[in-house]
Amino acid sequence: MNRKRPSALAACSRKRRHAATDGASTLQSDESSWASLHDDLVRLIGWRVLASDLLDYVRFRAVCPHWRSSTVCPRGRGVLDPRFHPRRWMMLPEGHGLHPGHGKLRKYVRFFSLSTGALVRARLPLFSSHCILDSVDGLLLLQRDQDTAVRLLHPFTGDIVELPPLATLRTGLSPIQHQILNWSFHRTVSATSFRVSADGVVTVMIALFNLARVACASTIDQQWKLSTWSISHLWRPMSFRGKIYMMRCPTFYSELQIFEIDLPQDEDMAGSGGLCFLPEPKLIATCPAGKLQVPYHLAECDSEILVIGRNGRHSSHVLLYRLADIILGRIVPVTSIGGNALFVEERVLSVSSRVHPTIVGDSVVLLHPKEYYLGQYHLGSITWMPTADGCVIDNGGVPSPCSLIYHIFTCCHRSTWNKGALLYQGELQPDWKVKKKWRQGA
């Protein structure tokens, strides 16, 4: 009996070796068959994956060396090639004042997908000397502390384009404005758009909310230049496909006008004294009086622009119209937005209902105008429901820890989002706790 056991064990061991060898052969065969795909086919599949999401494309390139060598590397092209822009990714505010660059974050910054809710972490050590002014198409508009240089950063590839110092804006101000306007007036960016020319020159246009002006600069300029005209100080503008859109409504009961601001051409940048002679905003649509009431917002959702308002000054009912319909004279409310939810505050984000279980599709998430809770208004049933716990005016705001919904909603309020705070927890307009001299003017 004892003599048979070793032979039985040996036979079992031989079977395992054969099975392992067969498995390895099968795996190697599978790998070789995938690796044998033609370069053009791999490249075509890669472009289709990229059309869905940049990080899916990065994972696709990581499958094997052949796929990596057959596809275009995003690094070095992250800003200049619009195909590699992470449009559906947003920096996640951590709360508790843990701003990007805070020591406790160890040089890491988290980002989340507006389409899936996925979270990724990127190591960005430059935030020890930079702060965020805005984001556009997933890129971050930064200001360097020591010299106020503006930089456009791709957070996943690390690509950066250099723009002139923000302090050069002051050359376009009058002597009186120099005396009465502090540094924060130059840094309140309410929309950013940019264009990349065929020769790789990046031109950036920013809407400055407090100054009520537009400023422009390119990567070959030495200073920022202000527009000779002003923009509306009431309603926040919005960036869309390299242009800025804004609204104007002279009175509460007049028609709502929607304007388009195009990026300047080279000849428009030739102004002197810190000014550029941009063409004035172009009127593209008029919504008849009485169709929408304040507050107004512009939003991008599924590659089209929506206009948001109320059906009365004191009403809690929300209305949405497509800008394309208004241009054609069809004033028909929208009741479906593709299963997405619009988070509405200072700016508007389109978020998929897959991101969080409490987000209801075809809804608008905003502060209830009468009961002061963060709710969602369902466009189809025209009803309100809470989207997260807590009343924003009870006991100093929403308790901590709180729902991810508040982190997402904070992304719509730039001056809270860029400081690592959360909206409705603590101060509505938090101050910078570090680098005040450069970031706040104190």
Coordinates of C-alpha atoms in Angstrom, one line a residue:
M1 CA 0.0 0.0 0.0
N2 CA 2.8 2.5 0.9
R3 CA 4.6 1.7 -2.3
K4 CA 1.6 2.7 -4.5
R5 CA 1.1 6.1 -3.0
P6 CA 4.2 7.8 -4.4
S7 CA 3.3 6.5 -7.9
A8 CA -0.3 7.8 -7.5
L9 CA 1.1 11.2 -6.3
A10 CA 3.5 11.2 -9.2
A11 CA 0.7 10.5 -11.6
C12 CA -1.4 13.3 -10.1
S13 CA 1.5 15.6 -10.3
R14 CA 2.1 14.7 -14.0
K15 CA -1.5 15.5 -14.7
R16 CA -1.2 18.9 -13.1
R17 CA 1.9 19.6 -15.1
H18 CA 0.2 18.6 -18.3
A19 CA -2.9 20.7 -17.4
A20 CA -0.7 23.7 -16.6
T21 CA 1.2 23.3 -19.8
D22 CA -2.0 23.0 -21.8
G23 CA -3.4 26.1 -20.1
A24 CA -0.2 28.1 -20.7
S25 CA -0.2 27.0 -24.3
T26 CA -3.9 28.1 -24.7
L27 CA -3.2 31.4 -23.0
Q28 CA -0.1 32.0 -25.2
S29 CA -2.1 31.1 -28.3
D30 CA -4.9 33.6 -27.3
E31 CA -2.3 36.3 -26.7
S32 CA -0.5 35.6 -29.9
S33 CA -3.8 35.7 -31.8
W34 CA -4.7 39.1 -30.3
A35 CA -1.2 40.4 -30.9
S36 CA -1.3 39.3 -34.5
L37 CA -4.1 41.8 -35.3
H38 CA -3.1 44.1 -38.1
D39 CA -1.7 47.5 -37.1
D40 CA -4.5 49.4 -38.9
L41 CA -7.2 47.4 -37.3
V42 CA -5.7 47.9 -33.8
R43 CA -5.5 51.6 -34.5
L44 CA -9.1 51.8 -35.7
I45 CA -10.4 50.0 -32.6
G46 CA -8.3 52.3 -30.5
W47 CA -9.8 55.4 -32.0
R48 CA -13.3 54.0 -31.3
V49 CA -12.4 53.2 -27.7
L50 CA -11.0 56.7 -27.4
A51 CA -14.3 58.2 -28.6
S52 CA -15.9 56.7 -25.5
D53 CA -13.4 57.6 -22.9
L54 CA -9.7 58.6 -22.6
L55 CA -8.9 56.2 -19.7
D56 CA -10.5 53.3 -21.6
Y57 CA -8.1 54.1 -24.4
V58 CA -5.1 54.1 -22.0
R59 CA -6.2 50.6 -20.7
F60 CA -6.6 49.4 -24.3
R61 CA -3.0 50.4 -25.1
A62 CA -1.8 48.6 -22.0
V63 CA -3.0 45.2 -23.2
C64 CA 0.2 44.2 -25.0
P65 CA 3.3 45.8 -26.5
H66 CA 1.9 45.4 -30.1
W67 CA -1.3 47.3 -29.3
R68 CA 0.7 50.0 -27.6
S69 CA 3.1 50.5 -30.5
S70 CA 0.2 50.4 -33.0
T71 CA -1.8 53.3 -31.4
V72 CA -1.0 56.9 -30.8
C73 CA 0.4 57.8 -27.4
P74 CA -1.6 60.6 -25.7
R75 CA 1.4 62.0 -23.8
G76 CA 2.8 65.0 -25.6
R77 CA -0.5 65.5 -27.4
G78 CA -2.9 65.8 -24.4
V79 CA -3.6 69.5 -24.9
L80 CA -2.9 70.1 -28.6
D81 CA -5.0 67.2 -29.9
P82 CA -8.7 67.5 -28.9
R83 CA -9.3 63.8 -29.2
F84 CA -7.3 63.3 -26.0
H85 CA -9.2 65.8 -23.9
P86 CA -10.8 64.2 -20.8
R87 CA -14.1 66.0 -21.3
R88 CA -16.2 63.8 -19.0
W89 CA -13.7 64.0 -16.0
M90 CA -13.8 66.4 -13.2
M91 CA -11.6 67.0 -10.2
L92 CA -13.3 65.8 -7.0
P93 CA -13.3 68.2 -4.1
E94 CA -12.2 66.3 -1.0
G95 CA -13.8 68.5 1.7
H96 CA -12.3 69.6 5.0
G97 CA -10.2 72.2 3.2
L98 CA -8.0 69.5 1.6
H99 CA -7.2 71.5 -1.5
P100 CA -5.0 70.2 -4.3
G101 CA -1.5 70.4 -3.0
H102 CA -2.4 69.9 0.6
G103 CA 0.2 68.0 2.5
K104 CA -2.2 65.3 3.7
L105 CA -3.0 64.4 0.0
R106 CA 0.7 63.5 -0.6
K107 CA 0.7 65.2 -4.0
Y108 CA -2.3 63.2 -5.3
V109 CA -5.5 64.6 -6.7
R110 CA -8.7 62.5 -7.4
F111 CA -10.9 62.8 -10.4
F112 CA -14.3 61.2 -11.2
S113 CA -16.1 60.4 -14.3
L114 CA -19.4 62.3 -15.0
S115 CA -20.5 59.3 -17.1
T116 CA -19.8 56.3 -14.8
G117 CA -18.8 57.7 -11.4
A118 CA -15.4 55.9 -11.6
L119 CA -12.7 57.5 -9.5
V120 CA -9.0 57.7 -10.4
R121 CA -6.0 59.2 -8.6
A122 CA -3.3 61.3 -10.4
R123 CA 0.0 62.4 -8.9
L124 CA 0.3 66.1 -9.6
P125 CA 3.2 67.6 -7.5
L126 CA 2.9 71.0 -9.3
F127 CA -0.1 71.9 -7.0
S128 CA 2.4 72.8 -4.3
S129 CA 2.9 76.0 -6.2
H130 CA -0.3 76.3 -8.3
C131 CA -4.0 76.8 -7.8
I132 CA -7.0 76.1 -10.1
L133 CA -8.9 78.9 -11.7
D134 CA -11.2 76.9 -13.9
S135 CA -11.6 73.7 -16.0
V136 CA -12.6 73.3 -19.6
D137 CA -13.0 70.0 -21.5
G138 CA -11.4 68.2 -18.6
L139 CA -8.3 70.4 -18.7
L140 CA -7.3 72.5 -15.7
L141 CA -6.6 76.3 -16.0
L142 CA -3.9 77.0 -13.4
Q143 CA -2.2 80.0 -11.9
R144 CA 1.4 79.7 -10.7
D145 CA 1.8 81.4 -7.3
Q146 CA 5.1 83.3 -7.6
D147 CA 4.6 85.0 -11.0
T148 CA 0.9 84.5 -11.7
A149 CA 1.7 82.7 -14.9
V150 CA -1.4 80.9 -16.4
R151 CA -1.0 77.3 -17.5
L152 CA -3.4 74.8 -19.1
L153 CA -2.8 71.3 -17.7
H154 CA -3.9 67.9 -18.9
P155 CA -4.2 66.1 -15.5
F156 CA -3.7 62.5 -16.9
T157 CA -0.8 63.1 -19.4
G158 CA 0.9 65.9 -17.6
D159 CA 1.0 68.0 -20.7
I160 CA 1.1 71.8 -20.1
V161 CA 0.9 74.9 -22.3
E162 CA 2.3 78.2 -21.0
L163 CA 0.3 81.5 -21.1
P164 CA 1.2 85.0 -19.9
P165 CA 1.0 86.0 -16.2
L166 CA -2.5 87.0 -15.1
A167 CA -1.0 90.1 -13.5
T168 CA -0.6 91.6 -17.0
L169 CA -4.4 92.1 -17.1
R170 CA -3.8 95.3 -15.0
T171 CA -2.3 97.1 -18.0
G172 CA -5.8 97.2 -19.5
L173 CA -7.4 98.8 -16.4
S174 CA -7.9 102.5 -15.8
P175 CA -6.0 104.3 -13.0
I176 CA -9.2 104.3 -10.8
Q177 CA -9.7 100.6 -11.3
H178 CA -6.0 100.0 -10.3
Q179 CA -6.8 101.7 -7.0
I180 CA -10.1 100.1 -6.1
L181 CA -9.9 96.6 -7.5
N182 CA -8.0 94.0 -5.5
W183 CA -6.4 90.8 -6.9
S184 CA -9.5 88.6 -6.5
F185 CA -11.3 90.7 -9.2
H186 CA -8.7 89.4 -11.7
R187 CA -9.1 85.7 -10.7
T188 CA -12.8 85.1 -10.8
V189 CA -13.1 83.2 -14.0
S190 CA -16.6 82.2 -15.0
A191 CA -15.9 80.5 -18.4
T192 CA -12.9 79.4 -20.4
S193 CA -12.6 78.5 -24.1
F194 CA -9.6 77.8 -26.2
R195 CA -8.5 77.0 -29.7
V196 CA -5.4 75.1 -31.1
S197 CA -4.2 76.4 -34.5
A198 CA -2.7 74.1 -37.2
D199 CA 0.8 75.2 -36.1
G200 CA 0.2 74.4 -32.5
V201 CA -0.5 77.9 -31.1
V202 CA -3.0 77.8 -28.3
T203 CA -5.3 80.8 -27.8
V204 CA -7.3 81.0 -24.6
M205 CA -10.3 83.3 -23.8
I206 CA -11.6 83.7 -20.3
A207 CA -14.7 85.5 -19.0
L208 CA -13.9 87.5 -15.8
F209 CA -17.1 87.7 -13.8
N210 CA -16.1 90.5 -11.4
L211 CA -14.5 92.6 -14.1
A212 CA -17.4 91.9 -16.5
R213 CA -14.9 91.6 -19.3
V214 CA -13.4 89.0 -21.5
A215 CA -9.6 88.5 -21.7
C216 CA -7.5 86.7 -24.3
A217 CA -3.9 85.5 -24.7
S218 CA -2.1 82.9 -26.7
T219 CA 1.1 80.8 -26.1
I220 CA 3.1 83.3 -28.2
D221 CA 1.8 86.5 -26.4
Q222 CA 3.5 88.3 -23.6
Q223 CA 0.4 89.6 -21.8
W224 CA -3.3 89.2 -21.5
K225 CA -5.6 91.7 -23.2
L226 CA -9.1 92.8 -22.2
S227 CA -12.0 93.3 -24.4
T228 CA -13.1 96.8 -25.1
W229 CA -16.8 95.8 -24.3
S230 CA -18.4 94.4 -21.2
I231 CA -20.4 91.2 -20.6
S232 CA -23.5 90.7 -18.4
H233 CA -22.7 90.8 -14.7
L234 CA -25.9 88.9 -13.8
W235 CA -25.9 85.6 -15.6
R236 CA -22.8 83.3 -15.8
P237 CA -21.5 82.6 -19.3
M238 CA -20.7 79.1 -20.6
S239 CA -18.0 77.5 -22.8
F240 CA -19.0 75.2 -25.6
R241 CA -16.8 74.0 -28.5
G242 CA -14.3 76.8 -28.4
K243 CA -16.8 79.6 -27.9
I244 CA -18.4 81.4 -25.0
Y245 CA -22.2 81.9 -24.7
M246 CA -23.9 84.4 -22.5
M247 CA -27.3 85.7 -21.7
R248 CA -28.8 89.2 -21.3
C249 CA -32.2 90.2 -20.0
P250 CA -32.6 94.0 -19.3
T251 CA -35.6 93.5 -17.0
F252 CA -37.4 90.6 -15.3
Y253 CA -40.2 90.9 -17.8
S254 CA -38.3 91.4 -21.1
E255 CA -37.2 88.9 -23.6
L256 CA -34.1 86.8 -23.0
Q257 CA -31.3 87.3 -25.4
I258 CA -28.5 84.8 -26.0
F259 CA -25.1 85.8 -27.4
E260 CA -22.1 84.0 -28.8
I261 CA -18.5 85.1 -28.3
D262 CA -16.0 83.7 -30.7
L263 CA -12.3 83.3 -30.1
P264 CA -10.3 86.2 -31.6
Q265 CA -8.4 86.0 -34.8
D266 CA -4.8 87.2 -35.0
E267 CA -5.7 90.6 -36.3
D268 CA -8.1 91.1 -33.3
M269 CA -5.3 90.7 -30.8
A270 CA -3.3 93.7 -32.2
G271 CA -4.8 96.2 -29.8
S272 CA -2.7 98.5 -27.6
G273 CA -2.7 99.4 -24.0
G274 CA -3.8 96.0 -22.8
L275 CA -6.9 96.0 -24.9
C276 CA -7.9 93.8 -27.9
F277 CA -10.5 94.7 -30.5
L278 CA -12.6 91.6 -30.3
P279 CA -15.8 91.5 -32.4
E280 CA -18.7 92.2 -30.0
P281 CA -20.9 89.3 -28.9
K282 CA -23.2 88.2 -31.6
L283 CA -27.0 87.8 -30.9
I284 CA -28.0 84.3 -32.0
A285 CA -31.3 83.7 -30.3
T286 CA -34.2 85.5 -28.5
C287 CA -36.6 83.8 -26.1
P288 CA -39.9 85.6 -26.0
A289 CA -40.9 87.4 -22.8
G290 CA -42.8 85.3 -20.3
K291 CA -41.5 81.9 -21.5
L292 CA -38.6 81.8 -18.9
Q293 CA -38.1 83.6 -15.6
V294 CA -35.0 84.1 -13.5
P295 CA -32.6 82.6 -12.5
Y296 CA -31.3 81.7 -15.9
H297 CA -28.6 79.2 -16.7
L298 CA -26.9 77.7 -19.8
A299 CA -25.9 74.1 -19.9
E300 CA -24.2 71.6 -22.2
C301 CA -25.9 68.2 -22.3
D302 CA -25.2 65.5 -25.0
S303 CA -23.4 67.9 -27.3
E304 CA -26.1 70.5 -27.3
I305 CA -26.9 73.7 -25.4
L306 CA -29.9 73.9 -23.0
V307 CA -31.4 77.1 -21.5
I308 CA -32.7 76.7 -17.9
G309 CA -35.1 78.9 -16.1
R310 CA -38.4 78.9 -14.1
N311 CA -41.9 79.4 -15.3
G312 CA -42.4 82.3 -12.9
R313 CA -40.3 84.5 -10.6
H314 CA -41.6 82.9 -7.4
S315 CA -42.3 79.4 -8.9
S316 CA -40.4 76.2 -8.0
H317 CA -41.1 74.7 -11.5
V318 CA -38.1 74.3 -13.7
L319 CA -38.2 74.7 -17.5
L320 CA -35.6 73.6 -20.1
Y321 CA -35.4 74.7 -23.7
R322 CA -33.0 73.7 -26.5
L323 CA -31.0 76.6 -27.8
A324 CA -31.3 75.1 -31.3
D325 CA -35.1 75.1 -31.0
I326 CA -35.2 78.8 -29.8
I327 CA -33.0 79.8 -32.8
L328 CA -35.6 78.2 -35.0
G329 CA -38.5 79.8 -33.2
R330 CA -39.8 76.5 -31.6
I331 CA -40.3 77.3 -27.9
V332 CA -41.1 73.8 -26.6
P333 CA -40.1 72.6 -23.1
V334 CA -37.7 69.7 -22.9
T335 CA -38.9 66.7 -20.8
S336 CA -36.1 64.2 -21.5
I337 CA -32.3 64.8 -21.4
G338 CA -31.1 61.3 -22.2
G339 CA -31.3 59.9 -18.7
N340 CA -28.8 62.5 -17.4
A341 CA -29.2 65.0 -14.5
L342 CA -28.2 68.6 -14.6
F343 CA -26.4 69.9 -11.5
V344 CA -27.1 73.6 -11.4
E345 CA -25.3 76.2 -9.4
E346 CA -22.8 78.9 -10.6
R347 CA -22.1 76.5 -13.5
V348 CA -24.0 73.5 -14.7
L349 CA -22.7 69.9 -15.1
S350 CA -24.4 67.1 -16.9
V351 CA -24.1 63.9 -14.8
S352 CA -25.2 60.5 -15.8
S353 CA -27.8 58.8 -13.5
R354 CA -25.4 55.8 -13.3
V355 CA -23.0 57.9 -11.2
H356 CA -24.9 57.6 -8.0
P357 CA -28.0 55.5 -7.0
T358 CA -30.0 58.5 -5.7
I359 CA -29.6 60.5 -9.0
V360 CA -32.8 60.2 -11.1
G361 CA -32.4 60.5 -14.9
D362 CA -34.1 63.4 -16.7
S363 CA -33.9 65.7 -13.7
V364 CA -32.4 69.0 -12.6
V365 CA -30.4 68.9 -9.3
L366 CA -30.4 72.3 -7.5
L367 CA -31.3 74.0 -4.2
H368 CA -35.1 74.0 -3.6
P369 CA -36.1 77.7 -3.8
K370 CA -38.4 77.5 -0.8
E371 CA -37.5 74.6 1.4
Y372 CA -33.7 74.9 1.1
Y373 CA -32.7 71.3 0.6
L374 CA -30.7 69.9 -2.3
G375 CA -33.3 68.3 -4.5
Q376 CA -33.9 67.1 -7.9
Y377 CA -36.7 68.3 -10.1
H378 CA -38.0 65.6 -12.5
L379 CA -38.8 67.0 -15.9
G380 CA -41.3 64.4 -16.9
S381 CA -43.4 64.3 -13.7
I382 CA -42.7 68.0 -12.7
T383 CA -42.2 66.9 -9.1
W384 CA -39.4 67.6 -6.5
M385 CA -37.7 65.0 -4.4
P386 CA -34.6 65.0 -2.2
T387 CA -31.4 63.9 -3.8
A388 CA -29.3 63.9 -0.5
D389 CA -29.9 64.2 3.2
G390 CA -29.7 67.5 5.1
C391 CA -31.1 71.0 5.0
V392 CA -28.5 73.6 4.0
I393 CA -29.6 76.2 6.6
D394 CA -30.0 73.9 9.6
N395 CA -27.2 73.9 12.3
G396 CA -24.6 75.6 10.1
G397 CA -25.2 73.5 7.0
V398 CA -24.9 69.9 6.0
P399 CA -23.3 67.6 8.5
S400 CA -20.0 65.7 7.8
P401 CA -19.5 63.1 6.4
C402 CA -22.0 63.7 3.7
S403 CA -23.2 62.1 0.4
L404 CA -21.1 62.0 -2.7
I405 CA -23.9 64.2 -4.2
Y406 CA -22.5 67.2 -2.3
H407 CA -19.0 66.6 -3.6
I408 CA -20.4 66.6 -7.2
F409 CA -22.6 69.6 -6.6
T410 CA -19.6 71.5 -5.2
C411 CA -17.9 71.2 -8.6
C412 CA -20.5 73.7 -9.9
H413 CA -19.2 76.4 -7.5
R414 CA -15.6 77.2 -8.6
S415 CA -14.5 79.3 -5.5
T416 CA -15.4 76.4 -3.2
W417 CA -14.4 73.6 -5.5
N418 CA -10.8 74.8 -6.0
K419 CA -10.1 75.1 -2.2
G420 CA -11.0 71.6 -1.3
A421 CA -14.1 72.7 0.6
L422 CA -17.7 71.5 0.2
L423 CA -20.7 73.7 -0.6
Y424 CA -23.1 74.2 2.3
Q425 CA -20.4 73.1 4.8
G426 CA -18.9 76.1 6.5
E427 CA -18.5 79.4 4.6
L428 CA -20.2 79.9 1.2
Q429 CA -17.1 81.8 -0.1
P430 CA -14.1 80.2 1.8
D431 CA -10.8 82.0 1.9
W432 CA -7.5 80.4 0.9
K433 CA -5.7 79.2 4.0
V434 CA -2.3 79.2 2.2
K435 CA -0.5 81.4 -0.3
K436 CA -3.0 84.2 0.3
K437 CA -0.6 86.8 -1.2
W438 CA -0.9 85.3 -4.6
R439 CA -4.2 83.5 -4.5
Q440 CA -6.3 86.1 -2.8
G441 CA -4.4 89.3 -2.7
A442 CA -4.1 89.4 1.1

